[in-house]
Amino acid sequence: MKKILGIILICTMIMGLMVGCGSTPTTQEEPNAEEKVVEEPKDEKIVIGFSQIGAESGWRTAETESVKKTCEEDPMIELKFSDAQQKQENQIKALRSFIAQEVDLIALAPVVESGWETVLGEAKDAGIPVILLDRQVSVADESLFTSFIGSDFVLEGENSAKYLIEKFGADTKVNIVELQGTVGASVANDRKKGFENIVNNNDNYKIIKSQSGDFTRAKGKEVMEAFLKAEGKKINALYAHNDDMALGAIQAIEEYGLVPGEDIVIVSIDGVKDAFLSIKEGKLNCTVECNPCLGPQLVKAAKDLKDGKTLPKWIKSEEDVYYGQKAIDAIPSRSY
Ligand code: GYE
């Protein structure tokens, strides 16, 4: 009996020693709770924060519609939209909100070209790429934005001037009044520069008055009234940086008692539907197209960035110049 008890005791002691050395428990440690492997869902949406200037013109509302429609129709995209009511401070607030929400991409239509370094620096520090839509920013460090999707505004200004020279002839003396776009906006600066590139090479062509109409019909009418009061029948031509200001000016010309499109030849930029209809009525002479339908290009750029592709610094819109029968024939196919 004693022998059996001794053997049991020795076995017990040996087992105790085994357990005491290793830290390994006698039974397999319960596996940790299921390691939660967070996998990026393959179909995660791309979140775009879009800071839009406002709704100052038919062109602007067409651009907004293009971006919203393209994003709504794409299951891969989620759009956060902000309307700045024409104020830069509202755009800066919107960008800071997008950064706080950690969007994947910021789209910015900058109302003016200066004053963006700080907030674009904040977006860069947050690792959020910025794509500029339809207007540019003037920054020393161009790495603050990834790409600009928009038109060649200098070319649009040059084409406007070339139309007038084609219409009047290089040897005719032509007094021009100019309705500029929003003060400080890159598009206004470039359209002015392009126009002057051409007319400043011909002494017969003189810009006798130039003032901002802020891209709106109401302001365009108001400034044209002042031009007519000051210069009256001396005015041979109007160059408007967008169709909305030209359409406002046409009202002022009619109320003054002159015939728009005949007494004063009018060229403007954008190519909105109302401009084509005004050409058909013979009141506007020419519209230089500036494509606002940038939604598809923005969404493609967002997907390319997600796929790790490098974007060109400038994604240019292709555009045309419309007047006479060509403009009338194009009306049924116009999308904005
Ligand atoms: O010409 C005008 C709008 O930035 C290109 O802004 C855009 C301009 C466009 O208000 O109608």
XYZ file of C-alpha atoms and ligand atoms in Angstrom:
347
model
C 0.000 0.000 0.000
C 2.759 2.351 1.059
C 4.529 1.677 -2.292
C 1.424 2.638 -4.285
C 0.967 5.825 -2.279
C 4.646 6.682 -2.843
C 4.383 6.200 -6.587
C 1.264 8.441 -6.715
C 3.068 11.104 -4.670
C 6.150 11.043 -6.942
C 3.973 11.285 -10.097
C 2.067 14.240 -8.592
C 5.324 16.006 -7.732
C 6.731 15.447 -11.249
C 3.563 16.886 -12.866
C 3.640 19.927 -10.528
C 7.263 20.622 -11.513
C 6.387 20.474 -15.213
C 3.647 23.044 -14.889
C 5.577 25.376 -12.601
C 8.464 26.029 -15.167
C 6.827 26.760 -18.232
C 4.642 29.545 -18.479
C 2.646 27.505 -20.862
C -0.636 26.525 -19.325
C -1.635 22.864 -19.394
C -4.369 23.640 -21.823
C -3.923 25.692 -24.948
C -4.594 29.339 -24.071
C -7.940 30.351 -25.329
C -7.201 32.082 -28.616
C -7.607 35.815 -28.334
C -10.952 37.064 -29.343
C -11.229 36.811 -33.091
C -8.540 39.252 -34.328
C -10.738 41.880 -35.915
C -9.165 42.281 -39.295
C -10.377 45.479 -40.712
C -10.259 45.127 -44.407
C -10.797 48.087 -46.566
C -14.109 47.182 -48.197
C -13.332 46.870 -51.871
C -16.200 49.138 -52.843
C -15.553 51.994 -50.372
C -16.938 55.250 -51.756
C -14.711 58.168 -52.732
C -15.875 61.194 -50.710
C -15.492 64.517 -52.562
C -15.965 67.849 -50.788
C -16.901 70.496 -53.386
C -16.712 74.206 -52.500
C -18.716 76.018 -55.192
C -18.613 79.840 -55.579
C -22.363 80.419 -55.766
C -24.992 80.822 -58.501
C -24.065 84.157 -60.101
C -24.609 83.046 -63.710
C -26.219 80.460 -65.944
C -22.764 79.021 -66.489
C -22.200 78.540 -62.753
C -25.499 76.763 -62.191
C -24.747 74.523 -65.186
C -21.407 73.559 -63.634
C -23.059 72.785 -60.292
C -25.671 70.658 -62.046
C -22.993 68.763 -63.981
C -20.981 67.919 -60.840
C -24.044 66.972 -58.762
C -25.598 64.834 -61.527
C -22.356 62.992 -62.326
C -21.740 62.229 -58.635
C -25.353 61.182 -57.931
C -25.246 58.747 -60.857
C -21.963 57.126 -59.732
C -22.229 54.541 -56.886
C -18.501 54.953 -56.209
C -18.841 58.650 -55.313
C -20.236 60.534 -52.320
C -20.474 64.340 -52.792
C -20.449 66.897 -49.970
C -21.513 70.243 -51.521
C -21.070 73.777 -50.175
C -22.346 77.032 -51.814
C -20.169 79.996 -50.724
C -22.624 82.723 -51.836
C -19.695 84.429 -53.682
C -17.623 84.846 -50.469
C -14.035 83.573 -50.139
C -14.347 83.323 -46.352
C -17.204 80.857 -46.801
C -15.072 78.765 -49.145
C -12.221 78.689 -46.612
C -14.688 77.605 -43.888
C -16.015 74.860 -46.186
C -12.512 73.558 -46.924
C -11.723 73.395 -43.190
C -14.953 71.471 -42.637
C -14.061 69.009 -45.421
C -10.610 68.529 -43.846
C -12.206 67.855 -40.439
C -14.520 65.305 -42.093
C -11.452 63.659 -43.682
C -12.858 63.656 -47.222
C -10.820 61.837 -49.869
C -10.656 64.789 -52.260
C -11.453 68.526 -52.235
C -12.801 70.228 -55.377
C -12.519 74.032 -55.253
C -13.827 76.662 -57.675
C -11.907 79.609 -56.176
C -13.878 82.865 -56.377
C -10.632 84.881 -56.527
C -7.065 83.739 -57.180
C -5.261 85.028 -54.054
C -5.511 84.180 -50.333
C -5.465 80.366 -50.474
C -1.962 79.399 -49.242
C -2.931 78.754 -45.584
C -5.989 76.586 -46.100
C -4.455 74.692 -49.025
C -1.464 74.060 -46.745
C -3.838 72.617 -44.146
C -5.354 70.293 -46.767
C -1.862 69.203 -47.868
C -0.826 68.530 -44.241
C -3.995 66.435 -43.859
C -3.006 64.449 -46.961
C -6.128 65.537 -48.896
C -5.561 66.342 -52.604
C -7.203 69.496 -54.014
C -8.487 69.806 -57.584
C -9.282 73.322 -58.861
C -12.397 73.704 -61.006
C -12.821 76.449 -63.650
C -10.713 79.091 -61.928
C -7.104 79.067 -60.756
C -5.254 80.155 -57.606
C -2.002 82.122 -57.533
C 0.292 80.294 -55.104
C 4.101 80.182 -54.988
C 4.036 76.453 -54.216
C 2.088 74.660 -56.966
C 2.172 71.425 -54.946
C -0.677 72.965 -52.915
C -3.085 71.728 -55.593
C -3.032 68.531 -57.625
C -4.665 69.648 -60.865
C -6.747 72.379 -62.562
C -9.759 71.281 -64.614
C -10.829 74.165 -66.845
C -10.546 76.277 -69.949
C -7.835 78.365 -71.533
C -9.214 81.800 -70.628
C -6.446 83.686 -72.416
C -7.425 81.876 -75.636
C -11.091 82.740 -75.020
C -10.137 86.434 -74.776
C -8.027 86.192 -77.946
C -10.852 84.476 -79.848
C -13.263 87.230 -78.747
C -10.955 89.912 -80.144
C -10.340 87.935 -83.356
C -14.094 87.773 -83.909
C -14.408 91.580 -83.717
C -11.523 92.081 -86.176
C -13.106 89.546 -88.540
C -16.461 91.346 -88.191
C -15.239 94.967 -88.663
C -12.008 94.445 -90.585
C -8.502 95.361 -89.401
C -8.614 98.824 -91.032
C -11.809 100.017 -89.348
C -11.654 102.289 -86.287
C -13.529 100.481 -83.497
C -14.281 101.887 -80.011
C -14.806 99.024 -77.556
C -16.320 98.941 -74.076
C -15.428 95.966 -71.854
C -17.488 94.342 -69.100
C -14.951 92.489 -66.948
C -15.725 89.505 -64.705
C -15.286 89.368 -60.921
C -12.400 91.550 -59.719
C -9.431 89.352 -58.740
C -10.736 86.221 -60.421
C -8.128 84.432 -62.561
C -10.693 83.962 -65.329
C -11.323 87.731 -65.557
C -7.610 88.560 -65.507
C -6.873 86.035 -68.256
C -9.821 86.941 -70.489
C -8.721 90.591 -70.295
C -5.118 89.620 -71.041
C -6.093 87.486 -74.044
C -8.318 90.188 -75.527
C -5.580 92.801 -75.175
C -2.995 90.426 -76.727
C -4.862 90.926 -79.994
C -6.418 94.421 -79.937
C -3.274 96.094 -78.600
C -1.535 95.109 -81.863
C -3.973 97.203 -83.942
C -4.157 100.988 -83.345
C -7.614 101.084 -84.942
C -9.063 99.107 -81.994
C -9.424 101.032 -78.722
C -10.890 99.957 -75.374
C -12.488 103.261 -74.314
C -14.190 101.972 -71.120
C -13.563 98.871 -68.980
C -15.235 97.932 -65.669
C -16.316 94.846 -63.738
C -19.929 93.667 -64.014
C -19.139 90.791 -61.596
C -20.390 88.167 -64.083
C -24.068 88.968 -63.358
C -26.868 90.220 -65.678
C -27.975 92.917 -63.226
C -24.504 94.415 -62.792
C -23.787 94.047 -66.521
C -26.897 96.125 -67.300
C -25.999 98.735 -64.685
C -22.426 99.224 -65.918
C -23.524 99.293 -69.584
C -26.001 102.056 -68.703
C -23.073 104.067 -67.314
C -20.968 103.359 -70.440
C -23.844 104.548 -72.685
C -24.343 107.679 -70.586
C -20.652 108.541 -70.922
C -19.912 107.444 -74.498
C -23.301 106.924 -76.206
C -23.093 106.440 -79.960
C -19.275 106.500 -79.887
C -19.445 102.840 -78.783
C -19.037 100.424 -81.698
C -18.538 97.138 -79.822
C -19.000 95.455 -76.440
C -16.705 92.705 -75.139
C -18.298 90.965 -72.124
C -16.359 88.371 -70.097
C -19.522 86.271 -69.858
C -22.920 85.894 -71.565
C -24.925 86.938 -68.491
C -23.356 90.407 -68.424
C -23.845 90.706 -72.205
C -27.540 89.834 -71.861
C -27.931 92.490 -69.176
C -26.092 94.997 -71.387
C -28.416 94.203 -74.314
C -31.351 95.372 -72.169
C -29.492 98.611 -71.398
C -28.681 99.191 -75.098
C -32.338 98.707 -76.087
C -33.565 101.020 -73.309
C -31.029 103.621 -74.487
C -32.580 103.481 -77.973
C -29.836 101.701 -79.901
C -30.036 98.329 -81.669
C -27.880 95.608 -80.024
C -26.078 93.428 -82.548
C -26.180 96.221 -85.140
C -25.405 99.681 -83.641
C -23.192 97.915 -81.079
C -21.602 94.582 -82.034
C -21.480 92.257 -79.008
C -19.159 89.347 -78.281
C -19.214 87.402 -74.991
C -17.986 84.149 -73.460
C -19.619 81.015 -71.958
C -22.017 79.635 -74.588
C -25.112 79.345 -72.384
C -28.429 78.567 -74.102
C -29.782 82.134 -73.653
C -26.770 83.443 -75.561
C -27.533 81.167 -78.514
C -31.172 82.305 -78.460
C -30.009 85.937 -78.403
C -27.784 85.274 -81.437
C -30.839 83.822 -83.198
C -32.710 87.084 -82.392
C -29.790 89.069 -83.854
C -29.053 90.885 -80.555
C -25.834 89.074 -79.608
C -23.265 88.527 -82.360
C -20.906 85.862 -81.003
C -20.426 83.616 -77.968
C -17.088 81.942 -77.233
C -17.768 78.584 -75.594
C -16.463 77.866 -72.065
C -17.545 74.377 -71.062
C -19.120 74.221 -67.541
C -19.892 70.492 -67.723
C -16.839 69.490 -65.677
C -18.541 66.759 -63.592
C -17.333 63.802 -65.667
C -13.729 65.092 -65.707
C -13.811 65.637 -61.906
C -15.126 62.121 -61.174
C -12.587 60.541 -63.553
C -9.798 62.498 -61.850
C -11.014 61.324 -58.398
C -10.968 57.680 -59.523
C -7.549 58.057 -61.169
C -6.152 59.491 -57.916
C -7.656 56.571 -55.947
C -5.965 54.164 -58.383
C -2.637 55.865 -57.704
C -2.392 57.527 -61.109
C -0.656 60.894 -61.563
C -2.899 63.651 -62.947
C -1.760 66.304 -65.436
C -1.417 69.708 -63.751
C -4.001 71.104 -66.226
C -6.928 69.052 -67.555
C -8.076 71.347 -70.369
C -11.640 71.653 -71.705
C -12.122 71.626 -75.497
C -14.222 74.531 -76.791
C -15.502 76.322 -79.896
C -16.651 79.762 -81.126
C -20.278 80.250 -82.198
C -21.863 82.939 -84.386
C -24.288 83.264 -87.325
C -25.916 80.142 -88.747
C -23.455 77.830 -86.946
C -24.795 79.099 -83.612
C -28.430 78.742 -84.718
C -27.845 75.202 -85.981
C -26.202 74.235 -82.644
C -29.175 75.255 -80.451
C -30.941 71.845 -80.383
C -27.754 70.101 -79.246
C -26.752 72.526 -76.497
C -26.680 70.799 -73.077
C -26.597 73.942 -70.864
O -17.427 82.491 -67.400
C -18.974 82.905 -65.572
C -18.999 82.415 -64.148
O -15.251 80.851 -63.760
C -15.373 80.270 -66.095
O -17.598 82.269 -63.820
C -16.150 80.712 -64.853
C -16.875 82.006 -65.042
C -17.918 82.030 -66.174
O -19.683 83.266 -63.320
O -20.240 82.857 -66.184
